[in-house]
Coordinates of C-alpha atoms in Angstrom, one line a residue:
Chain A
X1 CA 17.6 45.5 -11.2
X2 CA 21.3 45.0 -11.9
X3 CA 23.6 46.7 -9.3
X4 CA 26.5 48.9 -10.5
X5 CA 29.9 47.2 -10.6
X6 CA 31.2 44.0 -12.2
X7 CA 28.8 41.2 -12.9
X8 CA 31.4 38.8 -11.5
X9 CA 34.4 39.3 -9.3
X10 CA 36.8 36.7 -7.8
X11 CA 39.5 37.6 -5.3
X12 CA 42.1 35.3 -3.9
X13 CA 39.9 32.2 -4.7
X14 CA 41.6 28.9 -4.0
X15 CA 40.4 25.4 -4.2
X16 CA 42.2 22.4 -2.8
X17 CA 41.2 18.7 -2.6
X18 CA 42.4 16.5 0.3
X19 CA 44.7 13.7 -0.6
X20 CA 44.8 10.2 0.9
X21 CA 48.2 10.9 2.5
X22 CA 46.8 13.8 4.5
X23 CA 48.1 16.5 2.2
X24 CA 46.1 18.7 -0.2
X25 CA 46.1 19.1 -3.9
X26 CA 45.5 22.8 -4.9
X27 CA 43.9 22.9 -8.3
X28 CA 42.9 26.6 -8.3
X29 CA 44.4 29.8 -7.1
X30 CA 42.8 32.8 -8.7
X31 CA 44.2 36.1 -7.5
X32 CA 41.8 38.3 -9.3
X33 CA 39.2 37.8 -12.0
X34 CA 36.4 40.2 -13.1
X35 CA 33.7 40.2 -15.7
X36 CA 32.7 43.8 -16.3
X37 CA 29.2 43.4 -17.8
X38 CA 27.1 41.9 -20.5
X39 CA 28.8 40.1 -23.3
X40 CA 30.5 36.8 -23.9
X41 CA 33.8 35.9 -22.2
X42 CA 35.6 32.7 -23.2
X43 CA 38.1 31.1 -21.0
X44 CA 40.4 28.7 -22.8
X45 CA 42.4 26.0 -21.2
X46 CA 43.6 22.5 -21.6
X47 CA 41.9 19.6 -19.9
X48 CA 42.5 19.4 -16.2
X49 CA 43.4 23.1 -16.0
X50 CA 40.6 23.8 -13.5
X51 CA 38.0 25.3 -15.9
X52 CA 35.1 23.3 -14.6
X53 CA 36.2 23.8 -11.0
X54 CA 36.2 27.5 -11.6
X55 CA 32.6 27.4 -13.0
X56 CA 31.4 25.2 -10.1
X57 CA 32.8 27.7 -7.7
X58 CA 31.2 30.6 -9.5
X59 CA 27.9 28.7 -9.6
X60 CA 28.2 28.0 -5.9
X61 CA 27.8 24.2 -6.4
X62 CA 31.1 23.8 -4.6
X63 CA 32.7 26.0 -2.0
X64 CA 36.2 27.5 -2.4
X65 CA 38.9 26.7 0.1
X66 CA 39.6 30.4 0.4
X67 CA 38.7 33.8 -1.1
X68 CA 35.6 35.6 -2.1
X69 CA 33.3 35.4 -5.1
X70 CA 30.8 38.2 -5.8
X71 CA 28.1 37.8 -8.4
X72 CA 26.0 40.8 -9.2
X73 CA 26.9 42.4 -5.9
X74 CA 26.2 39.4 -3.7
X75 CA 29.1 37.7 -2.1
X76 CA 28.0 34.1 -2.6
X77 CA 30.9 32.7 -0.7
X78 CA 29.4 34.3 2.4
X79 CA 25.9 32.9 1.9
X80 CA 24.7 29.8 3.8
X81 CA 24.1 26.8 1.5
X82 CA 20.3 27.1 1.2
X83 CA 20.5 30.8 0.2
X84 CA 23.3 30.0 -2.2
X85 CA 21.1 27.4 -3.8
X86 CA 18.3 29.9 -4.1
X87 CA 20.6 32.6 -5.5
X88 CA 21.9 30.1 -8.1
X89 CA 18.4 29.1 -9.1
X90 CA 17.4 32.7 -9.6
X91 CA 20.5 34.4 -10.9
X92 CA 22.8 31.9 -12.6
X93 CA 22.1 29.6 -15.6
X94 CA 24.3 26.6 -16.1
X95 CA 24.9 24.8 -19.4
X96 CA 26.8 21.5 -19.0
X97 CA 29.1 19.8 -21.4
X98 CA 27.0 16.6 -21.3
X99 CA 23.7 18.5 -21.2
X100 CA 22.6 16.7 -18.0
X101 CA 18.9 16.7 -19.0
X102 CA 16.7 14.5 -16.8
X103 CA 15.8 11.5 -18.9
X104 CA 12.3 10.8 -17.5
X105 CA 11.1 14.4 -18.3
X106 CA 10.1 15.9 -21.6
X107 CA 12.0 18.9 -23.1
X108 CA 9.3 21.2 -21.8
X109 CA 9.4 19.6 -18.3
X110 CA 13.2 19.9 -18.1
X111 CA 12.8 23.6 -18.6
X112 CA 9.9 24.0 -16.2
X113 CA 11.9 22.1 -13.5
X114 CA 14.4 25.0 -13.4
X115 CA 11.5 27.4 -12.7
X116 CA 10.0 25.0 -10.1
X117 CA 13.2 25.1 -8.1
X118 CA 13.7 28.9 -8.4
X119 CA 10.0 29.7 -7.6
X120 CA 10.4 33.1 -9.2
X121 CA 7.9 32.4 -12.1
X122 CA 4.3 31.9 -11.1
X123 CA 3.2 28.3 -11.7
X124 CA 0.6 29.1 -14.3
X125 CA 3.2 31.0 -16.3
X126 CA 5.9 28.4 -16.2
X127 CA 4.7 26.2 -19.1
X128 CA 3.9 29.1 -21.5
X129 CA 7.2 30.6 -20.7
X130 CA 9.1 27.3 -21.3
X131 CA 7.2 26.9 -24.6
X132 CA 8.2 30.3 -25.7
X133 CA 11.9 29.8 -24.9
X134 CA 12.0 26.4 -26.5
X135 CA 10.2 27.8 -29.5
X136 CA 12.8 30.6 -29.7
X137 CA 15.5 27.9 -29.8
X138 CA 13.7 26.1 -32.6
X139 CA 12.3 23.3 -30.5
X140 CA 8.6 24.2 -30.7
X141 CA 7.8 20.8 -32.3
X142 CA 9.8 18.9 -29.7
X143 CA 8.2 20.0 -26.5
X144 CA 6.9 16.6 -25.5
X145 CA 10.0 14.6 -26.5
X146 CA 12.2 13.2 -23.8
X147 CA 16.0 13.6 -24.1
X148 CA 16.3 10.1 -25.5
X149 CA 14.1 11.1 -28.4
X150 CA 16.2 14.2 -29.3
X151 CA 19.4 14.6 -31.2
X152 CA 22.5 15.8 -29.3
X153 CA 22.2 19.2 -30.8
X154 CA 18.6 19.4 -29.7
X155 CA 19.5 18.2 -26.3
X156 CA 22.0 21.0 -25.8
X157 CA 19.5 23.5 -27.0
X158 CA 17.0 22.2 -24.4
X159 CA 19.9 22.6 -21.8
X160 CA 20.4 26.2 -23.0
X161 CA 16.6 26.8 -22.7
X162 CA 16.7 25.5 -19.2
X163 CA 19.6 27.8 -18.3
X164 CA 17.5 30.8 -19.6
X165 CA 14.3 29.6 -17.9
X166 CA 14.6 32.0 -14.9
X167 CA 16.0 34.9 -16.9
X168 CA 19.3 34.9 -15.0
X169 CA 21.7 37.7 -15.7
X170 CA 24.7 35.3 -15.7
X171 CA 25.0 32.2 -17.9
X172 CA 27.8 29.7 -17.3
X173 CA 28.6 27.2 -20.1
X174 CA 31.1 24.4 -19.5
X175 CA 32.5 23.1 -22.8
X176 CA 29.0 23.5 -24.4
X177 CA 30.2 22.1 -27.8
X178 CA 32.5 19.4 -26.6
X179 CA 30.0 16.6 -27.0
X180 CA 28.8 17.7 -30.5
X181 CA 30.0 17.3 -34.0
X182 CA 31.5 20.3 -35.7
X183 CA 28.4 21.4 -37.6
X184 CA 26.1 21.0 -34.6
X185 CA 28.6 22.7 -32.4
X186 CA 28.6 25.7 -34.6
X187 CA 24.8 25.8 -34.7
X188 CA 24.4 25.4 -30.9
X189 CA 27.1 28.0 -30.2
X190 CA 25.4 30.5 -32.6
X191 CA 22.1 29.9 -30.8
X192 CA 23.7 30.4 -27.4
X193 CA 25.5 33.6 -28.3
X194 CA 22.4 35.0 -30.1
X195 CA 20.0 34.5 -27.2
X196 CA 22.5 35.8 -24.7
X197 CA 23.2 38.9 -26.8
X198 CA 19.6 39.4 -27.5
X199 CA 18.7 39.4 -23.7
X200 CA 21.9 41.3 -22.7
X201 CA 23.2 38.4 -20.6
X202 CA 26.7 37.9 -19.3
X203 CA 27.9 34.6 -20.8
X204 CA 31.0 32.9 -19.5
X205 CA 32.1 30.0 -21.5
X206 CA 35.0 27.7 -20.7
X207 CA 36.4 25.6 -23.5
X208 CA 39.4 24.2 -25.2
X209 CA 37.6 24.0 -28.6
X210 CA 39.2 26.2 -31.2
X211 CA 35.8 26.9 -32.8
X212 CA 34.5 28.4 -29.5
X213 CA 37.6 30.5 -28.6
X214 CA 37.0 33.1 -31.3
X215 CA 33.3 33.4 -30.7
X216 CA 33.4 35.6 -27.6
X217 CA 33.9 39.3 -27.0
X218 CA 36.7 38.6 -24.7
X219 CA 39.2 35.7 -24.5
X220 CA 41.0 34.8 -21.3
X221 CA 43.5 32.0 -20.7
X222 CA 43.1 29.7 -17.7
X223 CA 46.9 29.4 -17.6
X224 CA 47.0 33.1 -16.8
X225 CA 44.0 33.1 -14.4
X226 CA 45.3 30.1 -12.5
X227 CA 49.0 30.9 -12.9
X228 CA 49.9 30.5 -9.2
X229 CA 48.4 27.0 -8.9
X230 CA 49.9 26.0 -12.3
X231 CA 53.3 27.2 -11.1
X232 CA 52.9 25.3 -7.8
X233 CA 51.6 22.1 -9.5
Chain B
X1 CA 5.2 21.4 -12.0
X2 CA 5.4 20.3 -8.4
X3 CA 7.5 17.7 -6.5
X4 CA 4.5 15.4 -6.8
X5 CA 4.7 15.7 -10.6
X6 CA 8.5 14.9 -10.4
X7 CA 7.7 11.8 -8.3
X8 CA 5.0 10.7 -10.8
X9 CA 7.5 11.1 -13.7
X10 CA 10.1 9.1 -11.8
X11 CA 7.5 6.3 -11.1
X12 CA 6.6 6.3 -14.8
X13 CA 10.3 6.3 -15.8
X14 CA 10.9 3.1 -13.8
X15 CA 7.5 1.7 -14.7
X16 CA 8.3 -2.0 -14.3
X17 CA 10.3 -1.6 -11.1
X18 CA 7.7 0.7 -9.7
X19 CA 4.8 -1.7 -10.5
X20 CA 6.7 -4.6 -9.1
X21 CA 7.4 -2.7 -5.9
X22 CA 3.8 -1.6 -5.6
X23 CA 2.6 -5.2 -6.2
X24 CA 5.0 -6.4 -3.5
X25 CA 3.7 -3.9 -1.0
X26 CA 0.1 -4.7 -2.0
X27 CA 0.7 -8.4 -1.5
X28 CA 2.0 -7.8 2.0
X29 CA -0.8 -5.5 2.9
X30 CA -3.4 -7.9 1.4
X31 CA -2.1 -10.6 3.6
X32 CA -2.4 -8.4 6.7
X33 CA -5.9 -7.1 5.8
X34 CA -7.2 -10.6 4.8
X35 CA -5.8 -12.2 8.0
X36 CA -7.1 -9.6 10.3
X37 CA -10.6 -9.5 8.6
X38 CA -10.9 -13.2 8.5
X39 CA -9.8 -13.8 12.1
X40 CA -12.1 -11.0 13.3
X41 CA -14.9 -12.4 11.1
X42 CA -14.5 -15.9 12.6
X43 CA -14.5 -14.5 16.1
X44 CA -17.6 -12.5 15.4
X45 CA -19.2 -15.5 13.7
X46 CA -18.7 -17.6 16.8
X47 CA -20.2 -14.8 18.9
X48 CA -23.1 -14.2 16.6
X49 CA -23.8 -18.0 16.3
X50 CA -23.5 -18.7 20.1
X51 CA -26.5 -20.2 21.6
X52 CA -28.7 -18.6 24.2
X53 CA -28.9 -21.8 26.1
X54 CA -26.5 -22.2 29.0
X55 CA -26.1 -25.9 29.0
X56 CA -25.9 -28.6 26.4
X57 CA -26.5 -32.2 27.5
X58 CA -25.1 -34.9 25.2
X59 CA -23.2 -38.2 25.0
X60 CA -20.0 -38.5 27.0
X61 CA -16.9 -37.4 25.1
X62 CA -15.4 -34.1 24.0
X63 CA -17.5 -31.2 25.2
X64 CA -15.9 -29.0 22.4
X65 CA -17.1 -31.5 19.8
X66 CA -20.6 -31.5 21.3
X67 CA -20.9 -27.7 21.3
X68 CA -19.3 -27.3 17.8
X69 CA -21.7 -29.9 16.4
X70 CA -24.9 -28.9 18.1
X71 CA -24.5 -25.1 18.1
X72 CA -22.3 -24.4 15.1
X73 CA -23.0 -27.6 13.0
X74 CA -19.3 -28.3 12.7
X75 CA -17.3 -31.4 13.5
X76 CA -18.8 -34.9 13.5
X77 CA -22.0 -35.6 15.6
X78 CA -21.4 -37.1 19.0
X79 CA -23.1 -40.4 19.8
X80 CA -26.8 -40.6 20.5
X81 CA -28.4 -40.1 23.9
X82 CA -31.8 -41.6 25.0
X83 CA -35.0 -39.6 24.8
X84 CA -35.3 -40.1 28.6
X85 CA -32.6 -37.6 29.1
X86 CA -34.8 -34.9 27.5
X87 CA -37.8 -36.0 29.5
X88 CA -35.9 -35.9 32.8
X89 CA -34.6 -32.4 32.0
X90 CA -38.1 -31.2 31.0
X91 CA -39.4 -32.5 34.3
X92 CA -36.7 -30.8 36.3
X93 CA -38.2 -27.9 38.2
X94 CA -34.9 -25.9 37.9
X95 CA -35.1 -26.0 34.0
X96 CA -37.0 -23.2 32.2
X97 CA -36.6 -24.6 28.7
X98 CA -35.2 -27.9 27.4
X99 CA -35.1 -28.4 23.6
X100 CA -34.3 -31.8 22.1
X101 CA -32.0 -31.9 19.1
X102 CA -31.0 -34.7 16.8
X103 CA -28.4 -34.2 14.1
X104 CA -29.2 -36.1 11.0
X105 CA -27.6 -36.6 7.5
X106 CA -27.5 -33.8 5.1
X107 CA -29.1 -32.7 1.8
X108 CA -26.6 -31.1 -0.6
X109 CA -24.4 -30.4 2.4
X110 CA -27.1 -28.8 4.5
X111 CA -27.5 -30.8 7.7
X112 CA -30.9 -32.1 8.9
X113 CA -31.6 -30.8 12.4
X114 CA -34.5 -32.6 14.0
X115 CA -36.1 -30.8 16.9
X116 CA -39.4 -29.7 18.4
X117 CA -41.4 -26.5 18.0
X118 CA -39.7 -25.2 21.2
X119 CA -36.5 -24.6 19.1
X120 CA -38.4 -21.7 17.5
X121 CA -40.1 -20.4 20.6
X122 CA -39.7 -16.7 21.2
X123 CA -38.4 -16.8 24.7
X124 CA -37.6 -13.3 26.1
X125 CA -34.0 -14.1 26.7
X126 CA -33.2 -15.2 23.2
X127 CA -31.2 -12.9 21.0
X128 CA -32.0 -14.5 17.7
X129 CA -35.4 -16.2 17.4
X130 CA -35.6 -18.0 14.1
X131 CA -38.5 -16.3 12.3
X132 CA -40.3 -17.4 9.2
X133 CA -39.7 -15.6 5.9
X134 CA -42.4 -17.6 4.2
X135 CA -44.6 -20.6 4.9
X136 CA -45.0 -22.2 8.3
X137 CA -43.2 -24.4 10.8
X138 CA -43.5 -28.2 10.6
X139 CA -46.4 -29.6 12.6
X140 CA -45.9 -31.2 15.9
X141 CA -47.1 -34.6 14.8
X142 CA -47.5 -37.8 16.8
X143 CA -44.3 -39.9 16.8
X144 CA -46.0 -42.7 15.0
X145 CA -47.4 -40.5 12.2
X146 CA -44.7 -38.3 10.8
X147 CA -45.5 -35.7 8.2
X148 CA -42.0 -35.3 6.7
X149 CA -42.2 -31.6 6.7
X150 CA -39.1 -29.4 6.5
X151 CA -38.3 -25.8 7.3
X152 CA -35.2 -24.5 5.6
X153 CA -32.7 -22.0 6.9
X154 CA -32.2 -19.0 4.6
X155 CA -28.9 -20.1 3.1
X156 CA -30.1 -23.7 2.7
X157 CA -33.1 -22.5 0.8
X158 CA -31.1 -20.1 -1.4
X159 CA -28.4 -22.5 -2.3
X160 CA -30.6 -25.5 -2.9
X161 CA -33.3 -23.5 -4.7
X162 CA -36.0 -25.3 -2.7
X163 CA -39.3 -23.4 -1.9
X164 CA -42.5 -24.2 -0.1
X165 CA -44.3 -27.3 -1.4
X166 CA -41.1 -28.7 -3.1
X167 CA -40.3 -32.2 -2.2
X168 CA -36.7 -33.5 -1.9
X169 CA -34.6 -36.3 -0.7
X170 CA -31.0 -37.4 -1.1
X171 CA -30.1 -40.9 -2.0
X172 CA -32.3 -43.7 -3.4
X173 CA -32.7 -45.2 0.0
X174 CA -34.4 -42.0 1.2
X175 CA -36.9 -41.9 -1.8
X176 CA -39.5 -43.6 0.5
X177 CA -39.3 -40.6 2.8
X178 CA -39.4 -37.5 0.7
X179 CA -39.5 -34.3 2.7
X180 CA -41.8 -31.4 1.8
X181 CA -40.8 -27.8 2.3
X182 CA -43.3 -26.0 4.4
X183 CA -41.4 -22.9 5.4
X184 CA -38.2 -20.9 4.9
X185 CA -36.6 -18.9 7.8
X186 CA -35.2 -15.4 7.7
X187 CA -31.4 -15.0 7.8
X188 CA -30.1 -15.1 11.3
X189 CA -26.3 -14.9 10.7
X190 CA -26.0 -18.2 12.6
X191 CA -25.6 -21.9 11.7
X192 CA -29.4 -22.1 11.6
X193 CA -29.2 -20.4 8.1
X194 CA -27.5 -23.6 6.8
X195 CA -29.8 -26.1 8.5
X196 CA -32.9 -28.1 7.3
X197 CA -35.2 -28.4 10.3
X198 CA -37.5 -31.4 10.5
X199 CA -39.6 -32.9 13.3
X200 CA -38.2 -35.5 15.6
X201 CA -40.9 -37.9 14.5
X202 CA -39.9 -37.6 10.9
X203 CA -36.2 -38.0 11.8
X204 CA -36.9 -41.2 13.9
X205 CA -38.8 -42.7 11.0
X206 CA -36.2 -41.7 8.4
X207 CA -33.4 -43.1 10.5
X208 CA -33.0 -46.7 9.7
X209 CA -31.5 -47.7 13.1
X210 CA -34.3 -46.0 15.2
X211 CA -37.0 -47.2 12.8
X212 CA -35.9 -50.8 13.1
X213 CA -34.9 -50.8 16.8
X214 CA -37.9 -48.8 17.7
X215 CA -35.8 -46.3 19.7
X216 CA -36.0 -42.5 19.8
X217 CA -32.4 -41.2 20.0
X218 CA -31.3 -37.6 20.3
X219 CA -28.0 -36.0 19.9
X220 CA -28.3 -33.4 22.6
X221 CA -30.7 -31.3 24.7
X222 CA -30.3 -27.5 24.9
X223 CA -31.0 -26.4 28.5
X224 CA -31.9 -23.0 30.0
X225 CA -32.1 -23.0 33.8
X226 CA -34.7 -20.8 35.5
X227 CA -31.9 -19.3 37.7
X228 CA -28.3 -19.0 36.7
X229 CA -27.4 -20.1 40.2
X230 CA -28.8 -23.5 39.3
X231 CA -26.4 -23.8 36.4
X232 CA -23.5 -25.2 38.4
X233 CA -25.6 -27.9 40.0
X234 CA -27.1 -28.9 36.8
X235 CA -23.7 -29.0 35.1
X236 CA -22.2 -31.1 37.8
X237 CA -25.2 -33.4 38.1
X238 CA -25.3 -34.3 34.5
X239 CA -21.6 -35.0 34.4
X240 CA -21.7 -37.5 37.2
X241 CA -23.1 -40.4 35.1
X242 CA -21.0 -42.6 32.8
X243 CA -23.0 -42.0 29.6
X244 CA -23.9 -38.4 29.5
X245 CA -22.2 -35.1 29.9
X246 CA -23.2 -31.5 30.2
X247 CA -21.2 -28.8 28.4
X248 CA -21.1 -25.1 29.0
X249 CA -21.2 -23.4 25.6
X250 CA -19.7 -20.2 27.0
X251 CA -16.7 -22.1 28.4
X252 CA -16.2 -23.9 25.1
X253 CA -16.4 -20.6 23.3
X254 CA -13.8 -19.2 25.6
X255 CA -11.5 -22.2 24.8
X256 CA -12.0 -21.6 21.1
X257 CA -11.2 -17.9 21.5
X258 CA -8.0 -18.9 23.4
X259 CA -7.0 -21.1 20.5
X260 CA -7.8 -18.3 18.1
X261 CA -5.7 -16.0 20.2
X262 CA -2.7 -18.4 19.8
X263 CA -3.3 -18.4 16.0
X264 CA -3.4 -14.6 16.1
X265 CA -0.1 -14.5 18.0
X266 CA 1.6 -16.7 15.3
X267 CA -0.1 -14.6 12.6
X268 CA 1.3 -11.4 14.2
X269 CA 4.8 -12.7 14.0
X270 CA 4.3 -13.8 10.4
X271 CA 2.9 -10.4 9.5
X272 CA 5.7 -8.6 11.2
X273 CA 8.2 -10.6 9.1
X274 CA 6.2 -9.7 6.0
X275 CA 6.3 -6.1 7.0
X276 CA 10.1 -6.3 7.4
X277 CA 10.6 -8.1 4.0
X278 CA 8.3 -5.5 2.2
X279 CA 10.1 -2.7 4.0
X280 CA 13.5 -4.1 3.0
X281 CA 12.4 -4.6 -0.6
X282 CA 11.2 -1.0 -0.8
X283 CA 14.4 0.2 0.8
X284 CA 16.5 -1.7 -1.8
X285 CA 14.4 -0.3 -4.6
X286 CA 14.7 3.3 -3.4
X287 CA 18.4 2.9 -2.6
X288 CA 19.2 1.6 -6.1
X289 CA 17.0 4.3 -7.7
X290 CA 18.8 7.0 -5.7
X291 CA 22.3 5.6 -6.6
X292 CA 21.3 5.5 -10.3
X293 CA 20.0 9.1 -10.1
X294 CA 22.9 10.7 -8.3
X295 CA 23.8 12.6 -11.5
X296 CA 20.2 13.7 -11.9
X297 CA 20.1 14.8 -8.3
X298 CA 23.3 16.7 -8.7
X299 CA 21.8 18.4 -11.8
X300 CA 18.7 19.3 -9.9
X301 CA 20.9 20.8 -7.1
X302 CA 22.9 22.7 -9.8
X303 CA 19.6 24.1 -11.1
X304 CA 18.9 25.4 -7.6
X305 CA 17.1 22.6 -5.9
X306 CA 17.8 22.7 -2.1
X307 CA 19.0 19.6 -0.3
X308 CA 15.7 19.5 1.5
X309 CA 13.9 19.5 -1.8
X310 CA 15.7 16.4 -3.2
X311 CA 15.3 14.7 0.2
X312 CA 11.6 15.4 0.0
X313 CA 11.3 14.0 -3.5
X314 CA 12.9 10.7 -2.6
X315 CA 10.8 10.4 0.6
X316 CA 7.7 11.3 -1.4
X317 CA 8.5 8.7 -4.0
X318 CA 9.0 6.0 -1.4
X319 CA 5.7 7.0 0.4
X320 CA 3.9 7.1 -2.9
X321 CA 5.0 3.6 -3.8
X322 CA 4.0 2.4 -0.3
X323 CA 0.7 4.3 -0.5
X324 CA -0.3 2.9 -3.8
X325 CA 0.7 -0.5 -2.6
X326 CA -1.2 0.1 0.5
X327 CA -4.4 1.1 -1.3
X328 CA -4.2 -1.8 -3.7
X329 CA -3.4 -4.1 -0.8
X330 CA -6.4 -2.9 1.2
X331 CA -8.7 -3.5 -1.7
X332 CA -7.0 -6.9 -2.5
X333 CA -7.1 -7.9 1.1
X334 CA -10.9 -7.3 1.2
X335 CA -11.2 -9.3 -1.9
X336 CA -9.2 -12.2 -0.4
X337 CA -11.2 -11.9 2.9
X338 CA -14.5 -12.0 1.0
X339 CA -13.4 -15.0 -0.9
X340 CA -12.1 -16.7 2.2
X341 CA -15.3 -15.9 4.1
X342 CA -17.5 -17.2 1.4
X343 CA -15.5 -20.4 1.1
X344 CA -15.6 -20.8 4.9
X345 CA -19.3 -20.1 5.0
X346 CA -19.9 -22.6 2.3
X347 CA -18.2 -25.2 4.4
X348 CA -20.4 -24.3 7.3
X349 CA -17.8 -22.2 9.2
X350 CA -18.9 -19.4 11.4
X351 CA -17.8 -16.1 9.8
X352 CA -19.6 -12.7 9.7
X353 CA -18.8 -9.1 9.0
X354 CA -15.5 -10.0 7.3
X355 CA -15.8 -6.8 5.2
X356 CA -16.8 -4.3 7.9
X357 CA -15.1 -1.0 7.7
X358 CA -13.3 0.1 10.9
X359 CA -10.1 1.7 12.0
X360 CA -8.2 -1.2 10.4
X361 CA -8.2 0.3 6.9
X362 CA -7.0 3.9 7.8
X363 CA -4.5 2.6 10.4
X364 CA -3.1 0.0 8.0
X365 CA -2.8 2.7 5.2
X366 CA -1.0 5.1 7.7
X367 CA 1.3 2.3 8.8
X368 CA 2.2 1.4 5.3
X369 CA 2.9 5.0 4.3
X370 CA 5.0 5.3 7.5
X371 CA 6.9 2.1 6.5
X372 CA 7.4 3.8 3.1
X373 CA 8.9 6.8 4.8
X374 CA 11.1 4.7 6.9
X375 CA 12.3 2.6 3.9
X376 CA 13.0 5.8 2.0
X377 CA 14.8 7.6 4.8
X378 CA 18.3 6.3 4.1
X379 CA 18.1 6.8 0.3
X380 CA 16.7 10.3 1.0
X381 CA 19.6 11.1 3.2
X382 CA 21.9 9.7 0.4
X383 CA 20.2 12.1 -2.0
X384 CA 20.5 14.9 0.5
X385 CA 24.2 14.4 0.9
X386 CA 24.9 14.0 -2.8
X387 CA 28.0 16.0 -3.8
X388 CA 27.0 18.2 -6.7
X389 CA 30.3 19.0 -8.4
X390 CA 31.6 15.4 -8.0
X391 CA 28.5 14.0 -9.7
X392 CA 28.2 16.6 -12.4
X393 CA 31.6 15.6 -13.9
X394 CA 31.3 14.3 -17.5
X395 CA 30.9 10.6 -17.8

């Protein structure tokens, strides 16, 4: 059940990294950011503008220096780490720029791994479910192949399948097409958008790729979102 | 999919490294198992082969050599003693049983032991009475009319292939005195299994020196006093003269055990060093694997794996490598012990029960898995502390 209110809300979120001289480098200062509901939002920004840091904070893989992040009504910044890990496993799918598939595991196993960590899908249903998702993404004949045996486009589709494994309402994609050639990038982006729209997911994509910028329902600029840090930097 | 499956995939993914590490652990464990089994087997072999006689009278010299040669058929025979020593002991009212023994040459490595029928007598205090599996004992013939009959120990019969009514000799000079097999003994687990028993009369006639010099030498006399309280006096009395000595087999056995104890101490130090080396190798393997997998660990964490989960996976992998090595090592150690025991037995060494199951196997396996957990601890902590965002960054 999806609670009423925005899918994602950030208020006063800052992120600083300590410097060797004892000072701190502030890379992010988001006064307010909200994603109202299902659909695809694209955040554009140049390299080093804090896009990946923003996604990492939303995913809860790193903690903000200050501020609150609420995902589907849960303030993840207030959760202890173990519960934040569990929340991420169940409620957030993450697609990485460099796919980050585990090389020793087959395509099917890479998808099943996400279910193993979330523990929301019964074990006997995990493989059939992973097969179905990979089949939907056109990888039905590649289930037993390891990442090294797949093309880059296929690898990214496996990564998308993995992000969808636990049926999370929010999908984060960090430069999903940056490591692909133009034709493959278009194909992968189309697949990502199609499966997210079909399942009424909230998709947040960060990219500096022109091909991606026009694909979403909404386009935000990192320079605007992170204006205070950019001004200070 | 479970963490066990993940570990199995990781082991497959680094197949060569995993196999080499398992082999290293297995070699270390084999060494431990084989050393312990063989040392224990030798000790038990000495105990099983110990004589029921309390005193051995032989020529002056090393009492250890006397006991090792007469009881365990090891070491070189001591010089001869006169038959009169046996006759004096048999006439001694304090002596319940006196058995003459003369150690001769060997046939295909199995030593001739010349003795009297008393050697096979079923005294109530004997733990192992040599019993016949087939045939009969050699006759108690008159000294001047030897029958050249032989009774074979179980191993001697099996290894030489001799059976009752077969005739045999070793060396052309012995062709004049062929021995005839009249019986084969049941296995006793002692040095008797590897002996060929003949009568003293046959021995004296076969022995060139005694035949020509018309003397009747012995190697030793096994003595059992009627009362244990007489043992000290008998021991002291037979050690007074210049030519003869009396040795206490139990005291010699104790000396041998003390020597074995020293060997065990040295072995324990060597095995401890082996354990440290194996543990370090396992640690380095797991540490490198974890360093190489930091990105994968970060990915797992990003997918929702808890810190405890990745810690558990690394520990489980380390324990799995140690466990597989432990199992292979226990099996290999038994193989090495069996080979060592058979080689030792073939050379006449006392070794028994080298392959007996005991607490050794489960305790060793548990210790190896614990060593695996210890070696994997630091790499597991490294995995536990892996910073996700830092390690997810594009390469």
